[in-house]
Amino acid sequence: MAEGLVTAEGLGTAEPGLPGEPADVKHDLFQDEDTFSDYGRHDKPGTILQKSVPEGNVSFPDIFQTNQLLFYERFRAYQDYILADCKASEVREFTAEYLEKVLEPSGWQAIWRTNVFEVLVEVTNVDFSSLKAEVKLTRPYLCESRVSTFTLECMKELLELKENRLPLQELWVVFDASGEFDQTALAVEHVRFFYQNIWRSWDEEEEDEYDYFVRCVEPRLRLHYDILEERVPSGLIIDYRNLLSECEEVYRKFLNLRSSISNGGSDTELENVSMAEGLRLYSEIEQLKQKLKLIENPLLRYVFGYQKHTGIQAKGVRPTGRKITHVVSTSMMASLLHSLLRDKLYQESHEEMEIQFHNDPLSAINACYEGDIVIICPGHYVVNGMFSIADSIELEGYGLPDDIVIEKRGKGDNFVDCTGANVKISNVKFVQHDAVEGILSIHRGKTTLENCVLQCETTGVTVRTSAELLMKNSDLYGAKGAGIEIYPGSKCTLSDNGIHHCKEGILIKDFLDEHYDIPKITMVNNVIHNNEGYGVVLVKPKIFSDLQENTKDGSEGNKMLKVQTNEEIGGVEKVGQEELMQCASGEMGLYARPDFCDQTEQIEGNCEIVSELVAASTRKGHMQKKRLSGLGITEADDNLMSQEVFVSIVGNQFKWNGKGRYGTFLF
């Protein structure tokens, strides 16, 4: 039998109390960050191999159940035993060495599974270098086929064509209670999982800058388990799988073209055409790979977010032309109705008001048309669906926010999605649970949030490209991501809000390489405190794609261009920053509140953010002029530059944030 490498941390079969093993050894193995991982702990089910009964009409023997391994089990197996610090070009070699140590070379049975049939085979030998097993059919012959004409003779002929050699990842090891084949079952599972979920056909051709495990295996493994545990938006999962399929297809075309060029004749013109097509395919592959990496990397997945476009369409004006006031209350008492009539429902105009009553806010919003009003009476409302607000409506709580609580239950991608041209939400407390995306996402149009409380779980409020948020006198806390995410091309006005106890306070995204305008931000008298990271974070690229495009002009010319560009940018930045600093300092006296913190420290915090945003604004303007010049437009609108110096960031308080008031994330 193969020498064992079974441990609780690596392969998941060791049990406490084994002969010759101290009782505290297993405990000590897990004193690290993975012990309390979201992906499972060592004392949870899944660490000991169980048997599984195959489905179907044929009485196959039981197999080892290996598809329920926890994250840390697979992580440790790949990191410590299989791949270690190997390069992509060494993956097969390292895997073969691992299998030689743990895999039984013969004497075990397995079920060979394909899309057409399942058949019981016996392994007579293993070719470790090719990751294949030599097999023979068992007696009695057991087979279940989806094709009735697939007979024993057909199976023998198929095996002969394959030289009786099958890929290990197509074999499911038959269960043996003795424990003799536990490591074999786990080894085969690790190989199968790796080539189904981790390995990409183009990995081997990538440059081996550092070890393959860190670069590819760990992020893809984490993404796999994030998807299993519903931590990734469903739309992003679909996009990721579509990107994978597209990249595989383009890469296959690229390989075929490369093969045809190497095997082709001496037709120079045809070869040039093929080379041009090959370069185009290669460029397309690289772009697809970059998109995949953005999704696979947990940090970048969080930083860039998922720009989903909701499919909910606005209803427009009601066919009757009337506007309805919707009243939401779990129970309607006479005193409450009297107060509503007095404060909200009575109109001095002679126009008759139509009123509809609802038991929950979700049904009220779903019944709305353009211009409707939803009044929510005090109460605790639990909803299991998503608020999709596509029309210009007003959602108003009748009372204080803590008295009108809307709590989201059940896992789902979103809580509140706004796409209406002019949406107003006031005097409501939103409580988020089991979320994948933020508590409020504004995809387009303008949303006004006033006197609200947002108790978040993932990201708080997300302001997408071309959307607008006006948020004032509100309180936001508890986000595991950023309290507010501001995308390029959006407009965000924050006034007199509290943003606290989040991962980051405000995340501003400035994609200079995406040809988007920088976001237009106004921050006045906000208190941003007790966040784990920074109060405000700006996300921006290290280098500008427009400058990268000039590499084809030659390294010397490109170098000169960079020097000139930096000098020009510096000059513009200096002027813009000085003007805005004077403006911000002049306005500071109006908004400063000495009772919260020292005025000097407050000015420094606000001006630090202003300085960086103006710098980004001027760079953006310079690059836009350069782009227009490349298109033959020699006169750029100078007013555009002055319009981009839009920032009004004054009177904000930054207190007790873990990493300080302001930080920059470069990608």
Tab-separated table of N, CA and C in Angstrom, residues 486 492 494 506 508 519-526 528 536 580-581 583-585 587-588 591 602-614 646-654 662:
chain	number	residue	atom	x	y	z
A	486	ILE	N	-18.935	54.862	-5.049
A	486	ILE	CA	-19.258	55.860	-6.065
A	486	ILE	C	-18.520	55.508	-7.348
A	492	CYS	N	-22.826	62.404	-6.828
A	492	CYS	CA	-23.166	62.036	-5.449
A	492	CYS	C	-23.061	63.260	-4.549
A	494	LEU	N	-23.570	64.272	-0.596
A	494	LEU	CA	-23.724	63.749	0.760
A	494	LEU	C	-23.705	64.915	1.734
A	506	ILE	N	-16.099	55.627	2.422
A	506	ILE	CA	-16.554	55.931	1.062
A	506	ILE	C	-15.492	55.456	0.079
A	508	ILE	N	-14.374	55.715	-3.791
A	508	ILE	CA	-14.563	56.487	-5.025
A	508	ILE	C	-13.785	55.801	-6.139
A	519	PRO	N	-16.335	60.846	-11.160
A	519	PRO	CA	-17.602	61.123	-10.476
A	519	PRO	C	-17.625	62.536	-9.915
A	520	LYS	N	-18.806	63.107	-9.881
A	520	LYS	CA	-18.975	64.458	-9.336
A	520	LYS	C	-19.487	64.317	-7.906
A	521	ILE	N	-18.696	64.786	-6.952
A	521	ILE	CA	-18.975	64.502	-5.548
A	521	ILE	C	-19.046	65.787	-4.746
A	522	THR	N	-20.053	65.869	-3.914
A	522	THR	CA	-20.178	66.951	-2.938
A	522	THR	C	-20.346	66.319	-1.563
A	523	MET	N	-19.482	66.702	-0.643
A	523	MET	CA	-19.563	66.180	0.728
A	523	MET	C	-19.546	67.356	1.700
A	524	VAL	N	-20.620	67.504	2.438
A	524	VAL	CA	-20.747	68.634	3.359
A	524	VAL	C	-21.228	68.143	4.722
A	525	ASN	N	-20.449	68.437	5.749
A	525	ASN	CA	-20.855	68.202	7.145
A	525	ASN	C	-21.179	66.746	7.462
A	526	ASN	N	-20.479	65.811	6.827
A	526	ASN	CA	-20.669	64.406	7.156
A	526	ASN	C	-19.701	64.000	8.264
A	528	ILE	N	-17.657	60.847	9.386
A	528	ILE	CA	-17.202	59.541	8.919
A	528	ILE	C	-16.245	59.003	9.972
A	536	VAL	N	-12.099	57.726	3.472
A	536	VAL	CA	-12.361	57.828	2.037
A	536	VAL	C	-11.230	57.128	1.292
A	580	LEU	N	-8.808	75.465	-6.030
A	580	LEU	CA	-9.823	74.763	-5.259
A	580	LEU	C	-9.532	74.807	-3.767
A	581	MET	N	-8.238	74.769	-3.417
A	581	MET	CA	-7.890	74.857	-2.002
A	581	MET	C	-8.350	76.196	-1.431
A	583	CYS	N	-10.798	77.965	-2.533
A	583	CYS	CA	-12.259	77.903	-2.479
A	583	CYS	C	-12.710	77.120	-1.264
A	584	ALA	N	-12.079	75.948	-1.054
A	584	ALA	CA	-12.480	75.103	0.068
A	584	ALA	C	-12.194	75.779	1.393
A	585	SER	N	-11.029	76.445	1.483
A	585	SER	CA	-10.685	77.114	2.735
A	585	SER	C	-11.619	78.276	3.005
A	587	GLU	N	-14.766	78.459	2.136
A	587	GLU	CA	-16.080	77.976	2.541
A	587	GLU	C	-16.052	77.288	3.897
A	588	MET	N	-14.860	76.952	4.364
A	588	MET	CA	-14.776	76.126	5.556
A	588	MET	C	-15.412	76.785	6.763
A	591	TYR	N	-19.080	75.874	7.350
A	591	TYR	CA	-19.490	74.523	7.676
A	591	TYR	C	-18.765	73.930	8.874
A	602	GLN	N	-9.700	69.311	10.772
A	602	GLN	CA	-10.830	69.138	9.859
A	602	GLN	C	-10.485	69.664	8.476
A	603	ILE	N	-9.849	70.843	8.408
A	603	ILE	CA	-9.471	71.418	7.121
A	603	ILE	C	-8.486	70.510	6.410
A	604	GLU	N	-7.518	69.959	7.162
A	604	GLU	CA	-6.537	69.059	6.564
A	604	GLU	C	-7.214	67.836	5.961
A	605	GLY	N	-8.175	67.265	6.686
A	605	GLY	CA	-8.853	66.072	6.191
A	605	GLY	C	-9.630	66.328	4.927
A	606	ASN	N	-10.370	67.422	4.891
A	606	ASN	CA	-11.156	67.741	3.700
A	606	ASN	C	-10.264	68.116	2.521
A	607	CYS	N	-9.228	68.902	2.791
A	607	CYS	CA	-8.365	69.363	1.698
A	607	CYS	C	-7.537	68.230	1.123
A	608	GLU	N	-7.212	67.248	1.946
A	608	GLU	CA	-6.456	66.095	1.452
A	608	GLU	C	-7.249	65.364	0.371
A	609	ILE	N	-8.532	65.199	0.608
A	609	ILE	CA	-9.387	64.532	-0.373
A	609	ILE	C	-9.582	65.416	-1.596
A	610	VAL	N	-9.818	66.705	-1.374
A	610	VAL	CA	-9.985	67.641	-2.485
A	610	VAL	C	-8.762	67.615	-3.388
A	611	SER	N	-7.583	67.620	-2.795
A	611	SER	CA	-6.343	67.657	-3.562
A	611	SER	C	-6.239	66.477	-4.511
A	612	GLU	N	-6.514	65.291	-4.000
A	612	GLU	CA	-6.375	64.098	-4.833
A	612	GLU	C	-7.441	64.049	-5.928
A	613	LEU	N	-8.660	64.448	-5.588
A	613	LEU	CA	-9.722	64.427	-6.596
A	613	LEU	C	-9.470	65.441	-7.703
A	614	VAL	N	-8.936	66.596	-7.357
A	614	VAL	CA	-8.615	67.591	-8.382
A	614	VAL	C	-7.490	67.078	-9.270
A	646	PHE	N	-15.260	70.372	-9.795
A	646	PHE	CA	-16.607	70.490	-9.267
A	646	PHE	C	-16.663	70.282	-7.769
A	647	VAL	N	-15.615	69.752	-7.172
A	647	VAL	CA	-15.693	69.165	-5.840
A	647	VAL	C	-15.960	70.212	-4.774
A	648	SER	N	-16.922	69.900	-3.920
A	648	SER	CA	-17.152	70.701	-2.722
A	648	SER	C	-17.111	69.753	-1.536
A	649	ILE	N	-15.984	69.704	-0.883
A	649	ILE	CA	-15.795	68.784	0.240
A	649	ILE	C	-15.397	69.616	1.446
A	650	VAL	N	-16.358	69.969	2.247
A	650	VAL	CA	-16.104	70.883	3.361
A	650	VAL	C	-16.882	70.456	4.598
A	651	GLY	N	-16.336	70.783	5.737
A	651	GLY	CA	-17.041	70.591	6.998
A	651	GLY	C	-17.207	69.163	7.434
A	652	ASN	N	-16.492	68.206	6.818
A	652	ASN	CA	-16.657	66.801	7.176
A	652	ASN	C	-15.748	66.428	8.344
A	653	GLN	N	-16.214	65.532	9.167
A	653	GLN	CA	-15.460	65.062	10.323
A	653	GLN	C	-14.929	63.657	10.044
A	654	PHE	N	-13.638	63.434	10.283
A	654	PHE	CA	-13.027	62.114	10.119
A	654	PHE	C	-12.417	61.725	11.460
A	662	TYR	N	-7.792	59.310	4.662
A	662	TYR	CA	-7.810	59.159	3.211
A	662	TYR	C	-6.755	58.155	2.763
